[in-house]
């Protein structure tokens, strides 16, 4: 899972031209313009990594603020190595296909 996240982080960082360390956290703060865009065309399949690329392509600024994740204290992850690899392939394909589409446009208002 960590390897997959690292691969995604490197790919997205290369696409948007700035470092992203955790493209799958899903913890995001947005301004009105970003919320407006997300309300119109938010990705459904892999929203966390795809939305980073989408917001960048729409010309919005991104800023990653590091957080400390606590280790799991019980139970087991449902993400197996096979599921993780499958997820990574699908996310990468979704991002690359998204790059073929026209860049999204967000109102300045």
PDB file of N, CA, C and O in Angstrom, residues 28-42 54-55 60 106:
ATOM      1  N   UNK A  28      -9.238  17.315   2.767  1.00  0.00           N
ATOM      2  CA  UNK A  28      -9.007  18.460   1.890  1.00  0.00           C
ATOM      3  C   UNK A  28      -9.778  19.681   2.376  1.00  0.00           C
ATOM      4  O   UNK A  28     -10.914  19.568   2.808  1.00  0.00           O
ATOM      5  N   UNK A  29      -9.152  20.827   2.287  1.00  0.00           N
ATOM      6  CA  UNK A  29      -9.829  22.099   2.538  1.00  0.00           C
ATOM      7  C   UNK A  29      -9.850  22.861   1.222  1.00  0.00           C
ATOM      8  O   UNK A  29      -8.850  22.877   0.498  1.00  0.00           O
ATOM      9  N   UNK A  30     -10.971  23.482   0.906  1.00  0.00           N
ATOM     10  CA  UNK A  30     -11.122  24.161  -0.383  1.00  0.00           C
ATOM     11  C   UNK A  30     -11.764  25.531  -0.204  1.00  0.00           C
ATOM     12  O   UNK A  30     -12.546  25.738   0.718  1.00  0.00           O
ATOM     13  N   UNK A  31     -11.453  26.421  -1.159  1.00  0.00           N
ATOM     14  CA  UNK A  31     -12.145  27.702  -1.171  1.00  0.00           C
ATOM     15  C   UNK A  31     -13.420  27.570  -2.007  1.00  0.00           C
ATOM     16  O   UNK A  31     -13.733  26.503  -2.528  1.00  0.00           O
ATOM     17  N   UNK A  32     -14.146  28.665  -2.156  1.00  0.00           N
ATOM     18  CA  UNK A  32     -15.426  28.628  -2.873  1.00  0.00           C
ATOM     19  C   UNK A  32     -15.291  28.171  -4.316  1.00  0.00           C
ATOM     20  O   UNK A  32     -16.118  27.430  -4.822  1.00  0.00           O
ATOM     21  N   UNK A  33     -14.254  28.663  -4.994  1.00  0.00           N
ATOM     22  CA  UNK A  33     -14.071  28.276  -6.401  1.00  0.00           C
ATOM     23  C   UNK A  33     -13.853  26.774  -6.536  1.00  0.00           C
ATOM     24  O   UNK A  33     -14.405  26.134  -7.425  1.00  0.00           O
ATOM     25  N   UNK A  34     -13.040  26.212  -5.659  1.00  0.00           N
ATOM     26  CA  UNK A  34     -12.779  24.771  -5.712  1.00  0.00           C
ATOM     27  C   UNK A  34     -14.039  23.980  -5.378  1.00  0.00           C
ATOM     28  O   UNK A  34     -14.339  22.972  -6.023  1.00  0.00           O
ATOM     29  N   UNK A  35     -14.786  24.440  -4.400  1.00  0.00           N
ATOM     30  CA  UNK A  35     -16.038  23.749  -4.033  1.00  0.00           C
ATOM     31  C   UNK A  35     -17.021  23.809  -5.189  1.00  0.00           C
ATOM     32  O   UNK A  35     -17.686  22.814  -5.513  1.00  0.00           O
ATOM     33  N   UNK A  36     -17.104  24.959  -5.848  1.00  0.00           N
ATOM     34  CA  UNK A  36     -17.997  25.113  -6.991  1.00  0.00           C
ATOM     35  C   UNK A  36     -17.630  24.128  -8.102  1.00  0.00           C
ATOM     36  O   UNK A  36     -18.494  23.464  -8.681  1.00  0.00           O
ATOM     37  N   UNK A  37     -16.341  24.027  -8.391  1.00  0.00           N
ATOM     38  CA  UNK A  37     -15.886  23.094  -9.421  1.00  0.00           C
ATOM     39  C   UNK A  37     -16.170  21.653  -9.016  1.00  0.00           C
ATOM     40  O   UNK A  37     -16.682  20.864  -9.801  1.00  0.00           O
ATOM     41  N   UNK A  38     -15.865  21.319  -7.774  1.00  0.00           N
ATOM     42  CA  UNK A  38     -16.094  19.954  -7.298  1.00  0.00           C
ATOM     43  C   UNK A  38     -17.576  19.596  -7.314  1.00  0.00           C
ATOM     44  O   UNK A  38     -17.944  18.445  -7.567  1.00  0.00           O
ATOM     45  N   UNK A  39     -18.430  20.574  -7.056  1.00  0.00           N
ATOM     46  CA  UNK A  39     -19.877  20.326  -7.096  1.00  0.00           C
ATOM     47  C   UNK A  39     -20.332  20.010  -8.518  1.00  0.00           C
ATOM     48  O   UNK A  39     -21.306  19.281  -8.718  1.00  0.00           O
ATOM     49  N   UNK A  40     -19.612  20.523  -9.515  1.00  0.00           N
ATOM     50  CA  UNK A  40     -19.987  20.297 -10.904  1.00  0.00           C
ATOM     51  C   UNK A  40     -19.421  18.998 -11.470  1.00  0.00           C
ATOM     52  O   UNK A  40     -20.115  18.265 -12.161  1.00  0.00           O
ATOM     53  N   UNK A  41     -18.139  18.720 -11.194  1.00  0.00           N
ATOM     54  CA  UNK A  41     -17.491  17.587 -11.885  1.00  0.00           C
ATOM     55  C   UNK A  41     -16.582  16.767 -10.974  1.00  0.00           C
ATOM     56  O   UNK A  41     -15.559  16.273 -11.414  1.00  0.00           O
ATOM     57  N   UNK A  42     -16.914  16.579  -9.734  1.00  0.00           N
ATOM     58  CA  UNK A  42     -16.047  15.832  -8.823  1.00  0.00           C
ATOM     59  C   UNK A  42     -15.915  14.376  -9.273  1.00  0.00           C
ATOM     60  O   UNK A  42     -16.908  13.724  -9.581  1.00  0.00           O
ATOM     61  N   UNK A  54      -7.418  17.392 -11.209  1.00  0.00           N
ATOM     62  CA  UNK A  54      -8.512  18.190 -11.748  1.00  0.00           C
ATOM     63  C   UNK A  54      -8.419  19.642 -11.275  1.00  0.00           C
ATOM     64  O   UNK A  54      -8.529  20.577 -12.073  1.00  0.00           O
ATOM     65  N   UNK A  55      -8.211  19.848  -9.974  1.00  0.00           N
ATOM     66  CA  UNK A  55      -8.124  21.203  -9.431  1.00  0.00           C
ATOM     67  C   UNK A  55      -6.921  21.955 -10.003  1.00  0.00           C
ATOM     68  O   UNK A  55      -7.013  23.129 -10.334  1.00  0.00           O
ATOM     69  N   UNK A  60      -6.393  26.179 -10.220  1.00  0.00           N
ATOM     70  CA  UNK A  60      -6.476  26.490  -8.796  1.00  0.00           C
ATOM     71  C   UNK A  60      -5.169  26.129  -8.108  1.00  0.00           C
ATOM     72  O   UNK A  60      -4.463  25.204  -8.510  1.00  0.00           O
ATOM     73  N   UNK A 106     -13.531  26.846 -14.161  1.00  0.00           N
ATOM     74  CA  UNK A 106     -14.299  27.269 -12.989  1.00  0.00           C
ATOM     75  C   UNK A 106     -14.535  28.770 -13.070  1.00  0.00           C
ATOM     76  O   UNK A 106     -13.646  29.511 -13.491  1.00  0.00           O
TER      77      UNK A 106
END
